[in-house]
Amino acid sequence: GAHLSMSPALFLYRLATRLLEPLAPRLLDARARKGKEDPVRVDERLGVASLPRPAGDLVWLHGVSVGESLSLLPVVERLRKVRPDLTLLVTSGTVTSATLLARRLPEGVIHQYAPVDGPAAVAAFLDHWRPAAGVLVESELWPNLILEARRRDIALVLASARITEKTVEGWRRFPAAARRIVTAFDRVLPQDEASAARLESLGARIDGHVNLKLAGDAPPHDPAAFTRLSAAIGDRPVVVAASTHDGEEIAIVRALDKLDQRLCLILIPRHPERGDAIAAALTRDRYRFARRSEGLQPDGETDLYLADTLGEMGLFLRLADVVIMGGAFSAALEKPPVGGHNPLEPARLGKPAITGPDMTNWAAVTEALVAADGLRVVEAPWDLPAALAPLLADPAEAKRVGERGRRAAAEAGSGLDRLIDSLTPLLPPAPPKGARR
């Protein structure tokens, strides 16, 4: 149809990528030697699939690196629930994201590396997988991939899109090309107002907001481990300091010394490999503690538990009476800013939480949770006792704060419903009930 007339910029891009494409294998091999590509699967980057395509309809989901790939997991879960007849293909671009997805993707969901944006690689990828629809997350706008998918009438959704002013300035030099690319999507669902305005300025039609990083369920846990730890702690109230960074652990431990009631403090460093350094600092200051990585439990004598393991956040959060979210106290401690960590994790479990002022990575969520009074913000670690005391003294109030957080978190996560509602009309019809695949 008419949408094939190409802007000069796109024509040149297509020409350049076609001419450069023969060099791709050499470049990819060089990257593989540096550990930036998977040497065993490097051909997937050239569109050469390493797995057969199952029969039936296929939907393709793409997120370039770790954050984007992980934000696709709730979409995968939901699509499997509502459309078990579809095969799901998830593509990503980095080795780390592939490793993580291999661990986290459900059985039967296919992972491949995304093809480089050369015409031949893109065509080979689409020839093999023949997706009915594609969902691209965040901001990777690869012209050949998008326009070739459009040419084949593959329904496309740009979801959870985040686009910076700098990117937009680049695209504005080629307005016709930019418009062709953003209008190739059947649905555009940006993360926030700013991204929506930027995409609109390039010619996109906005179909609502979705931030997939806010979707998802409470982190999982091992019930047997919960029972053991719960028994070891007994009736002491539990404060969990989650995702802490350098300097925060010792500052929090010292601050909580000021509380006159006895409690069990669980420290969960964001990077478990810092366990030795934290242990050394605690030992130097003569604190008694037990270390999770050494297989120890807190006993009657230890009120301090260093949980320096990976993937057990769900367990410790469930034990908490109150949660302190780390990564947010850098200014008070004169450390480089971290930007905070996801306050939805305690909120989804109905746990009241306290954090520091530096929550730039989670600004919108923090604002929503603070407004709902499910999260409280203090300026520095030494302000924690005053914020903790009333919550520990009044479990009913702590429960109310946690409940308000849970409701705000559910609201924040509603973007997933909007995405599925947007995507559903674009999917091939489901087979009649009772029909076999």
GROMACS .gro file of C-alpha atoms in nm:
model
  437
    1GLY     CA    1   0.000   0.000   0.000
    2ALA     CA    2   0.082   0.367   0.023
    3HIS     CA    3   0.289   0.320   0.334
    4LEU     CA    4   0.582   0.191   0.129
    5SER     CA    5   0.689   0.530  -0.006
    6MET     CA    6   1.013   0.585   0.179
    7SER     CA    7   1.157   0.909   0.315
    8PRO     CA    8   1.507   0.988   0.182
    9ALA     CA    9   1.652   0.937   0.532
   10LEU     CA   10   1.498   0.590   0.562
   11PHE     CA   11   1.607   0.502   0.210
   12LEU     CA   12   1.967   0.595   0.298
   13TYR     CA   13   1.948   0.409   0.629
   14ARG     CA   14   1.826   0.098   0.452
   15LEU     CA   15   2.098   0.128   0.189
   16ALA     CA   16   2.372   0.183   0.447
   17THR     CA   17   2.260  -0.111   0.663
   18ARG     CA   18   2.241  -0.333   0.356
   19LEU     CA   19   2.598  -0.238   0.257
   20LEU     CA   20   2.734  -0.281   0.609
   21GLU     CA   21   2.549  -0.602   0.684
   22PRO     CA   22   2.819  -0.833   0.538
   23LEU     CA   23   3.052  -0.698   0.812
   24ALA     CA   24   2.810  -0.794   1.092
   25PRO     CA   25   2.944  -1.150   1.148
   26ARG     CA   26   3.299  -1.016   1.200
   27LEU     CA   27   3.179  -0.741   1.437
   28LEU     CA   28   2.968  -0.990   1.633
   29ASP     CA   29   3.259  -1.234   1.664
   30ALA     CA   30   3.479  -0.953   1.797
   31ARG     CA   31   3.207  -0.865   2.052
   32ALA     CA   32   3.175  -1.232   2.149
   33ARG     CA   33   3.547  -1.242   2.226
   34LYS     CA   34   3.493  -0.948   2.464
   35GLY     CA   35   3.206  -1.132   2.633
   36LYS     CA   36   2.947  -0.892   2.488
   37GLU     CA   37   2.780  -1.161   2.274
   38ASP     CA   38   2.709  -1.528   2.338
   39PRO     CA   39   2.957  -1.709   2.108
   40VAL     CA   40   2.733  -2.018   2.088
   41ARG     CA   41   2.424  -1.819   1.985
   42VAL     CA   42   2.579  -1.534   1.789
   43ASP     CA   43   2.398  -1.644   1.469
   44GLU     CA   44   2.065  -1.548   1.628
   45ARG     CA   45   2.183  -1.187   1.594
   46LEU     CA   46   2.193  -1.247   1.216
   47GLY     CA   47   1.834  -1.371   1.221
   48VAL     CA   48   1.935  -1.737   1.210
   49ALA     CA   49   1.705  -1.911   1.460
   50SER     CA   50   1.854  -2.174   1.690
   51LEU     CA   51   1.514  -2.333   1.760
   52PRO     CA   52   1.228  -2.457   1.541
   53ARG     CA   53   0.906  -2.255   1.529
   54PRO     CA   54   0.612  -2.440   1.687
   55ALA     CA   55   0.290  -2.464   1.483
   56GLY     CA   56   0.009  -2.216   1.550
   57ASP     CA   57   0.002  -1.844   1.620
   58LEU     CA   58   0.304  -1.672   1.771
   59VAL     CA   59   0.337  -1.342   1.958
   60TRP     CA   60   0.676  -1.175   1.989
   61LEU     CA   61   0.785  -0.961   2.286
   62HIS     CA   62   1.107  -0.758   2.280
   63GLY     CA   63   1.303  -0.580   2.554
   64VAL     CA   64   1.663  -0.484   2.493
   65SER     CA   65   1.838  -0.524   2.830
   66VAL     CA   66   1.782  -0.650   3.184
   67GLY     CA   67   1.528  -0.394   3.309
   68GLU     CA   68   1.312  -0.411   2.997
   69SER     CA   69   1.331  -0.791   2.972
   70LEU     CA   70   1.226  -0.834   3.335
   71SER     CA   71   0.936  -0.593   3.284
   72LEU     CA   72   0.810  -0.835   3.015
   73LEU     CA   73   0.767  -1.121   3.265
   74PRO     CA   74   0.425  -1.005   3.394
   75VAL     CA   75   0.311  -0.968   3.029
   76VAL     CA   76   0.428  -1.325   2.957
   77GLU     CA   77   0.243  -1.458   3.264
   78ARG     CA   78  -0.079  -1.277   3.175
   79LEU     CA   79  -0.075  -1.375   2.806
   80ARG     CA   80  -0.022  -1.741   2.900
   81LYS     CA   81  -0.325  -1.718   3.126
   82VAL     CA   82  -0.561  -1.546   2.881
   83ARG     CA   83  -0.427  -1.704   2.558
   84PRO     CA   84  -0.269  -2.044   2.630
   85ASP     CA   85  -0.305  -2.122   2.255
   86LEU     CA   86  -0.033  -1.871   2.159
   87THR     CA   87   0.339  -1.946   2.138
   88LEU     CA   88   0.540  -1.665   2.301
   89LEU     CA   89   0.881  -1.559   2.172
   90VAL     CA   90   1.085  -1.318   2.386
   91THR     CA   91   1.386  -1.143   2.232
   92SER     CA   92   1.651  -0.935   2.406
   93GLY     CA   93   1.986  -0.788   2.311
   94THR     CA   94   2.229  -0.846   2.598
   95VAL     CA   95   2.402  -1.153   2.738
   96THR     CA   96   2.297  -1.065   3.096
   97SER     CA   97   1.931  -1.035   2.999
   98ALA     CA   98   1.946  -1.373   2.820
   99THR     CA   99   2.096  -1.542   3.129
  100LEU     CA  100   1.829  -1.394   3.353
  101LEU     CA  101   1.544  -1.480   3.117
  102ALA     CA  102   1.667  -1.840   3.091
  103ARG     CA  103   1.613  -1.861   3.469
  104ARG     CA  104   1.284  -1.671   3.489
  105LEU     CA  105   1.085  -1.749   3.173
  106PRO     CA  106   0.816  -2.016   3.213
  107GLU     CA  107   0.854  -2.353   3.042
  108GLY     CA  108   0.758  -2.337   2.675
  109VAL     CA  109   0.835  -1.966   2.623
  110ILE     CA  110   1.110  -1.926   2.362
  111HIS     CA  111   1.403  -1.686   2.405
  112GLN     CA  112   1.617  -1.563   2.114
  113TYR     CA  113   1.862  -1.279   2.072
  114ALA     CA  114   1.712  -0.993   1.871
  115PRO     CA  115   1.848  -0.960   1.517
  116VAL     CA  116   2.081  -0.671   1.431
  117ASP     CA  117   1.897  -0.409   1.225
  118GLY     CA  118   2.024  -0.517   0.882
  119PRO     CA  119   1.763  -0.591   0.612
  120ALA     CA  120   1.876  -0.954   0.564
  121ALA     CA  121   1.895  -1.036   0.937
  122VAL     CA  122   1.552  -0.880   0.998
  123ALA     CA  123   1.397  -1.065   0.701
  124ALA     CA  124   1.548  -1.399   0.813
  125PHE     CA  125   1.417  -1.345   1.168
  126LEU     CA  126   1.064  -1.258   1.053
  127ASP     CA  127   1.060  -1.535   0.787
  128HIS     CA  128   1.135  -1.795   1.051
  129TRP     CA  129   0.916  -1.679   1.340
  130ARG     CA  130   0.624  -1.522   1.143
  131PRO     CA  131   0.476  -1.343   1.445
  132ALA     CA  132   0.113  -1.233   1.435
  133ALA     CA  133   0.193  -0.943   1.668
  134GLY     CA  134   0.494  -0.781   1.833
  135VAL     CA  135   0.522  -0.586   2.159
  136LEU     CA  136   0.835  -0.368   2.182
  137VAL     CA  137   0.919  -0.231   2.526
  138GLU     CA  138   1.078   0.106   2.610
  139SER     CA  139   1.263   0.292   2.338
  140GLU     CA  140   1.450   0.081   2.086
  141LEU     CA  141   1.323   0.207   1.753
  142TRP     CA  142   1.505   0.000   1.489
  143PRO     CA  143   1.382   0.124   1.148
  144ASN     CA  144   1.438  -0.191   0.938
  145LEU     CA  145   1.285  -0.421   1.200
  146ILE     CA  146   0.980  -0.201   1.257
  147LEU     CA  147   0.909  -0.115   0.892
  148GLU     CA  148   0.963  -0.471   0.769
  149ALA     CA  149   0.725  -0.602   1.037
  150ARG     CA  150   0.472  -0.336   0.932
  151ARG     CA  151   0.512  -0.435   0.564
  152ARG     CA  152   0.422  -0.792   0.659
  153ASP     CA  153   0.111  -0.671   0.844
  154ILE     CA  154   0.243  -0.779   1.182
  155ALA     CA  155   0.048  -0.584   1.447
  156LEU     CA  156   0.292  -0.374   1.652
  157VAL     CA  157   0.263  -0.224   2.000
  158LEU     CA  158   0.516   0.015   2.153
  159ALA     CA  159   0.460  -0.031   2.527
  160SER     CA  160   0.601   0.129   2.840
  161ALA     CA  161   0.784   0.361   2.599
  162ARG     CA  162   1.038   0.599   2.745
  163ILE     CA  163   1.196   0.846   2.512
  164THR     CA  164   1.445   1.117   2.609
  165GLU     CA  165   1.460   1.475   2.480
  166LYS     CA  166   1.800   1.391   2.329
  167THR     CA  167   1.658   1.100   2.126
  168VAL     CA  168   1.372   1.317   2.005
  169GLU     CA  169   1.611   1.593   1.895
  170GLY     CA  170   1.796   1.334   1.687
  171TRP     CA  171   1.474   1.214   1.523
  172ARG     CA  172   1.349   1.569   1.457
  173ARG     CA  173   1.623   1.613   1.198
  174PHE     CA  174   1.438   1.349   0.993
  175PRO     CA  175   1.070   1.432   1.054
  176ALA     CA  176   0.932   1.219   0.769
  177ALA     CA  177   1.133   0.914   0.881
  178ALA     CA  178   1.034   0.964   1.245
  179ARG     CA  179   0.666   0.989   1.155
  180ARG     CA  180   0.686   0.672   0.942
  181ILE     CA  181   0.839   0.481   1.231
  182VAL     CA  182   0.610   0.597   1.513
  183THR     CA  183   0.299   0.554   1.295
  184ALA     CA  184   0.406   0.198   1.207
  185PHE     CA  185   0.277   0.101   1.554
  186ASP     CA  186  -0.089   0.008   1.594
  187ARG     CA  187  -0.072   0.117   1.959
  188VAL     CA  188   0.165   0.349   2.142
  189LEU     CA  189   0.154   0.333   2.523
  190PRO     CA  190   0.423   0.555   2.678
  191GLN     CA  191   0.543   0.536   3.040
  192ASP     CA  192   0.472   0.895   3.138
  193GLU     CA  193   0.341   1.236   3.026
  194ALA     CA  194   0.683   1.358   2.910
  195SER     CA  195   0.742   1.057   2.682
  196ALA     CA  196   0.385   1.086   2.551
  197ALA     CA  197   0.438   1.451   2.454
  198ARG     CA  198   0.771   1.371   2.285
  199LEU     CA  199   0.626   1.082   2.085
  200GLU     CA  200   0.326   1.297   1.986
  201SER     CA  201   0.561   1.566   1.859
  202LEU     CA  202   0.708   1.302   1.622
  203GLY     CA  203   0.360   1.216   1.491
  204ALA     CA  204   0.253   0.926   1.714
  205ARG     CA  205  -0.104   0.874   1.829
  206ILE     CA  206  -0.106   0.796   2.203
  207ASP     CA  207  -0.336   0.519   2.329
  208GLY     CA  208  -0.291   0.556   2.706
  209HIS     CA  209  -0.006   0.517   2.956
  210VAL     CA  210   0.160   0.196   3.070
  211ASN     CA  211   0.466   0.159   3.289
  212LEU     CA  212   0.547  -0.213   3.293
  213LYS     CA  213   0.811  -0.167   3.562
  214LEU     CA  214   0.519  -0.109   3.798
  215ALA     CA  215   0.340  -0.432   3.706
  216GLY     CA  216   0.407  -0.765   3.868
  217ASP     CA  217   0.348  -0.977   4.175
  218ALA     CA  218   0.501  -0.991   4.520
  219PRO     CA  219   0.848  -1.156   4.510
  220PRO     CA  220   0.831  -1.536   4.568
  221HIS     CA  221   0.951  -1.717   4.884
  222ASP     CA  222   1.019  -2.061   5.030
  223PRO     CA  223   0.752  -2.138   5.296
  224ALA     CA  224   0.972  -2.390   5.481
  225ALA     CA  225   1.253  -2.133   5.518
  226PHE     CA  226   0.992  -1.884   5.641
  227THR     CA  227   0.873  -2.121   5.914
  228ARG     CA  228   1.230  -2.190   6.032
  229LEU     CA  229   1.330  -1.824   6.044
  230SER     CA  230   1.006  -1.716   6.204
  231ALA     CA  231   1.061  -1.968   6.485
  232ALA     CA  232   1.424  -1.855   6.529
  233ILE     CA  233   1.317  -1.489   6.563
  234GLY     CA  234   1.033  -1.564   6.806
  235ASP     CA  235   0.822  -1.271   6.918
  236ARG     CA  236   1.075  -0.991   6.855
  237PRO     CA  237   0.942  -0.732   6.611
  238VAL     CA  238   1.130  -0.751   6.278
  239VAL     CA  239   1.269  -0.453   6.086
  240VAL     CA  240   1.405  -0.534   5.741
  241ALA     CA  241   1.653  -0.295   5.575
  242ALA     CA  242   1.621  -0.396   5.208
  243SER     CA  243   1.854  -0.326   4.913
  244THR     CA  244   2.103  -0.127   5.120
  245HIS     CA  245   2.421   0.029   4.978
  246ASP     CA  246   2.767   0.112   5.112
  247GLY     CA  247   2.749   0.311   5.435
  248GLU     CA  248   2.377   0.257   5.488
  249GLU     CA  249   2.400  -0.068   5.685
  250ILE     CA  250   2.617   0.063   5.965
  251ALA     CA  251   2.427   0.395   5.979
  252ILE     CA  252   2.094   0.211   6.010
  253VAL     CA  253   2.227  -0.030   6.276
  254ARG     CA  254   2.360   0.261   6.485
  255ALA     CA  255   2.040   0.462   6.443
  256LEU     CA  256   1.821   0.172   6.559
  257ASP     CA  257   2.039   0.133   6.872
  258LYS     CA  258   1.847   0.441   6.993
  259LEU     CA  259   1.517   0.250   7.001
  260ASP     CA  260   1.452   0.126   7.352
  261GLN     CA  261   1.264  -0.187   7.248
  262ARG     CA  262   1.435  -0.507   7.144
  263LEU     CA  263   1.391  -0.601   6.781
  264CYS     CA  264   1.544  -0.820   6.515
  265LEU     CA  265   1.706  -0.621   6.232
  266ILE     CA  266   1.760  -0.802   5.902
  267LEU     CA  267   2.007  -0.633   5.663
  268ILE     CA  268   1.974  -0.723   5.294
  269PRO     CA  269   2.255  -0.560   5.096
  270ARG     CA  270   2.165  -0.487   4.734
  271HIS     CA  271   2.492  -0.658   4.633
  272PRO     CA  272   2.545  -0.974   4.845
  273GLU     CA  273   2.916  -0.975   4.753
  274ARG     CA  274   2.950  -0.679   4.995
  275GLY     CA  275   2.874  -0.925   5.280
  276ASP     CA  276   3.238  -0.951   5.391
  277ALA     CA  277   3.284  -0.574   5.408
  278ILE     CA  278   2.961  -0.527   5.605
  279ALA     CA  279   3.055  -0.814   5.841
  280ALA     CA  280   3.395  -0.652   5.898
  281ALA     CA  281   3.236  -0.315   5.982
  282LEU     CA  282   2.987  -0.476   6.222
  283THR     CA  283   3.261  -0.680   6.391
  284ARG     CA  284   3.480  -0.370   6.428
  285ASP     CA  285   3.193  -0.193   6.606
  286ARG     CA  286   3.144  -0.502   6.829
  287TYR     CA  287   2.800  -0.597   6.702
  288ARG     CA  288   2.685  -0.958   6.737
  289PHE     CA  289   2.529  -1.086   6.417
  290ALA     CA  290   2.458  -1.403   6.220
  291ARG     CA  291   2.525  -1.437   5.847
  292ARG     CA  292   2.278  -1.599   5.610
  293SER     CA  293   2.552  -1.689   5.359
  294GLU     CA  294   2.717  -1.904   5.630
  295GLY     CA  295   2.390  -2.093   5.680
  296LEU     CA  296   2.331  -1.941   6.026
  297GLN     CA  297   1.997  -1.843   6.183
  298PRO     CA  298   1.949  -1.556   6.427
  299ASP     CA  299   1.928  -1.699   6.781
  300GLY     CA  300   1.819  -1.558   7.118
  301GLU     CA  301   2.149  -1.371   7.143
  302THR     CA  302   2.165  -1.214   6.797
  303ASP     CA  303   1.929  -0.934   6.706
  304LEU     CA  304   2.116  -0.861   6.385
  305TYR     CA  305   2.093  -1.083   6.077
  306LEU     CA  306   2.306  -1.017   5.768
  307ALA     CA  307   2.104  -1.164   5.479
  308ASP     CA  308   2.381  -1.161   5.218
  309THR     CA  309   2.217  -1.398   4.970
  310LEU     CA  310   2.049  -1.347   4.633
  311GLY     CA  311   1.685  -1.406   4.544
  312GLU     CA  312   1.542  -1.429   4.896
  313MET     CA  313   1.389  -1.081   4.920
  314GLY     CA  314   1.036  -1.227   4.926
  315LEU     CA  315   1.120  -1.438   5.231
  316PHE     CA  316   1.261  -1.152   5.442
  317LEU     CA  317   0.994  -0.900   5.341
  318ARG     CA  318   0.727  -1.146   5.457
  319LEU     CA  319   0.894  -1.165   5.801
  320ALA     CA  320   0.901  -0.785   5.839
  321ASP     CA  321   0.685  -0.572   6.063
  322VAL     CA  322   0.835  -0.259   5.905
  323VAL     CA  323   1.063  -0.228   5.599
  324ILE     CA  324   1.335   0.031   5.541
  325MET     CA  325   1.409   0.068   5.167
  326GLY     CA  326   1.780   0.139   5.103
  327GLY     CA  327   1.962   0.312   4.822
  328ALA     CA  328   1.793   0.639   4.918
  329PHE     CA  329   2.019   0.792   5.185
  330SER     CA  330   2.324   0.880   4.974
  331ALA     CA  331   2.313   1.258   5.037
  332ALA     CA  332   2.308   1.229   5.418
  333LEU     CA  333   2.598   0.981   5.402
  334GLU     CA  334   2.790   1.184   5.140
  335LYS     CA  335   2.791   0.892   4.897
  336PRO     CA  336   2.721   0.899   4.519
  337PRO     CA  337   2.344   0.892   4.450
  338VAL     CA  338   2.175   0.557   4.383
  339GLY     CA  339   1.820   0.673   4.312
  340GLY     CA  340   1.639   0.434   4.547
  341HIS     CA  341   1.487   0.090   4.496
  342ASN     CA  342   1.144  -0.043   4.413
  343PRO     CA  343   0.907   0.052   4.698
  344LEU     CA  344   0.633  -0.161   4.539
  345GLU     CA  345   0.799  -0.478   4.673
  346PRO     CA  346   0.705  -0.420   5.040
  347ALA     CA  347   0.378  -0.252   4.937
  348ARG     CA  348   0.259  -0.558   4.742
  349LEU     CA  349   0.295  -0.759   5.063
  350GLY     CA  350   0.106  -0.498   5.265
  351LYS     CA  351   0.416  -0.397   5.465
  352PRO     CA  352   0.459  -0.039   5.591
  353ALA     CA  353   0.783   0.108   5.457
  354ILE     CA  354   1.018   0.398   5.525
  355THR     CA  355   1.276   0.529   5.281
  356GLY     CA  356   1.513   0.822   5.226
  357PRO     CA  357   1.489   1.134   5.008
  358ASP     CA  358   1.678   1.003   4.701
  359MET     CA  359   1.408   0.810   4.513
  360THR     CA  360   1.470   0.954   4.165
  361ASN     CA  361   1.449   0.612   3.991
  362TRP     CA  362   1.105   0.557   4.142
  363ALA     CA  363   0.976   0.914   4.165
  364ALA     CA  364   0.619   0.858   4.040
  365VAL     CA  365   0.561   0.544   4.248
  366THR     CA  366   0.714   0.701   4.558
  367GLU     CA  367   0.484   0.999   4.517
  368ALA     CA  368   0.178   0.773   4.483
  369LEU     CA  369   0.273   0.560   4.785
  370VAL     CA  370   0.356   0.862   5.003
  371ALA     CA  371   0.028   1.030   4.903
  372ALA     CA  372  -0.159   0.712   5.003
  373ASP     CA  373   0.042   0.704   5.330
  374GLY     CA  374   0.173   0.355   5.257
  375LEU     CA  375   0.534   0.482   5.250
  376ARG     CA  376   0.706   0.743   5.466
  377VAL     CA  377   1.018   0.940   5.379
  378VAL     CA  378   1.282   1.057   5.627
  379GLU     CA  379   1.584   1.276   5.553
  380ALA     CA  380   1.861   1.060   5.702
  381PRO     CA  381   1.923   0.723   5.870
  382TRP     CA  382   1.935   0.891   6.214
  383ASP     CA  383   1.573   1.005   6.163
  384LEU     CA  384   1.457   0.642   6.136
  385PRO     CA  385   1.390   0.573   6.507
  386ALA     CA  386   1.129   0.852   6.530
  387ALA     CA  387   0.951   0.714   6.220
  388LEU     CA  388   0.977   0.348   6.329
  389ALA     CA  389   0.873   0.383   6.693
  390PRO     CA  390   0.502   0.460   6.636
  391LEU     CA  391   0.470   0.176   6.381
  392LEU     CA  392   0.635  -0.076   6.614
  393ALA     CA  393   0.435   0.045   6.915
  394ASP     CA  394   0.101   0.019   6.734
  395PRO     CA  395   0.080  -0.295   6.513
  396ALA     CA  396  -0.277  -0.202   6.409
  397GLU     CA  397  -0.154   0.132   6.270
  398ALA     CA  398   0.138  -0.044   6.097
  399LYS     CA  399  -0.114  -0.279   5.936
  400ARG     CA  400  -0.326   0.015   5.816
  401VAL     CA  401  -0.022   0.184   5.658
  402GLY     CA  402   0.074  -0.144   5.489
  403GLU     CA  403  -0.280  -0.191   5.358
  404ARG     CA  404  -0.284   0.161   5.211
  405GLY     CA  405   0.046   0.080   5.041
  406ARG     CA  406  -0.098  -0.242   4.901
  407ARG     CA  407  -0.393  -0.057   4.746
  408ALA     CA  408  -0.166   0.209   4.592
  409ALA     CA  409   0.061  -0.064   4.452
  410ALA     CA  410  -0.234  -0.243   4.292
  411GLU     CA  411  -0.337   0.086   4.130
  412ALA     CA  412   0.018   0.146   3.999
  413GLY     CA  413   0.019  -0.205   3.849
  414SER     CA  414  -0.303  -0.152   3.652
  415GLY     CA  415  -0.096  -0.062   3.343
  416LEU     CA  416  -0.065  -0.433   3.265
  417ASP     CA  417  -0.444  -0.454   3.226
  418ARG     CA  418  -0.437  -0.154   2.991
  419LEU     CA  419  -0.167  -0.315   2.778
  420ILE     CA  420  -0.353  -0.648   2.754
  421ASP     CA  421  -0.678  -0.462   2.669
  422SER     CA  422  -0.493  -0.270   2.397
  423LEU     CA  423  -0.324  -0.578   2.258
  424THR     CA  424  -0.622  -0.820   2.262
  425PRO     CA  425  -0.803  -0.683   1.950
  426LEU     CA  426  -0.474  -0.710   1.756
  427LEU     CA  427  -0.423  -1.080   1.834
  428PRO     CA  428  -0.537  -1.359   1.602
  429PRO     CA  429  -0.872  -1.499   1.720
  430ALA     CA  430  -0.850  -1.769   1.987
  431PRO     CA  431  -0.942  -2.122   1.874
  432PRO     CA  432  -1.296  -2.222   1.976
  433LYS     CA  433  -1.319  -2.361   2.332
  434GLY     CA  434  -1.240  -2.729   2.344
  435ALA     CA  435  -1.045  -2.720   2.017
  436ARG     CA  436  -0.701  -2.877   2.044
  437ARG     CA  437  -0.392  -2.693   1.934
   0.00000   0.00000   0.00000
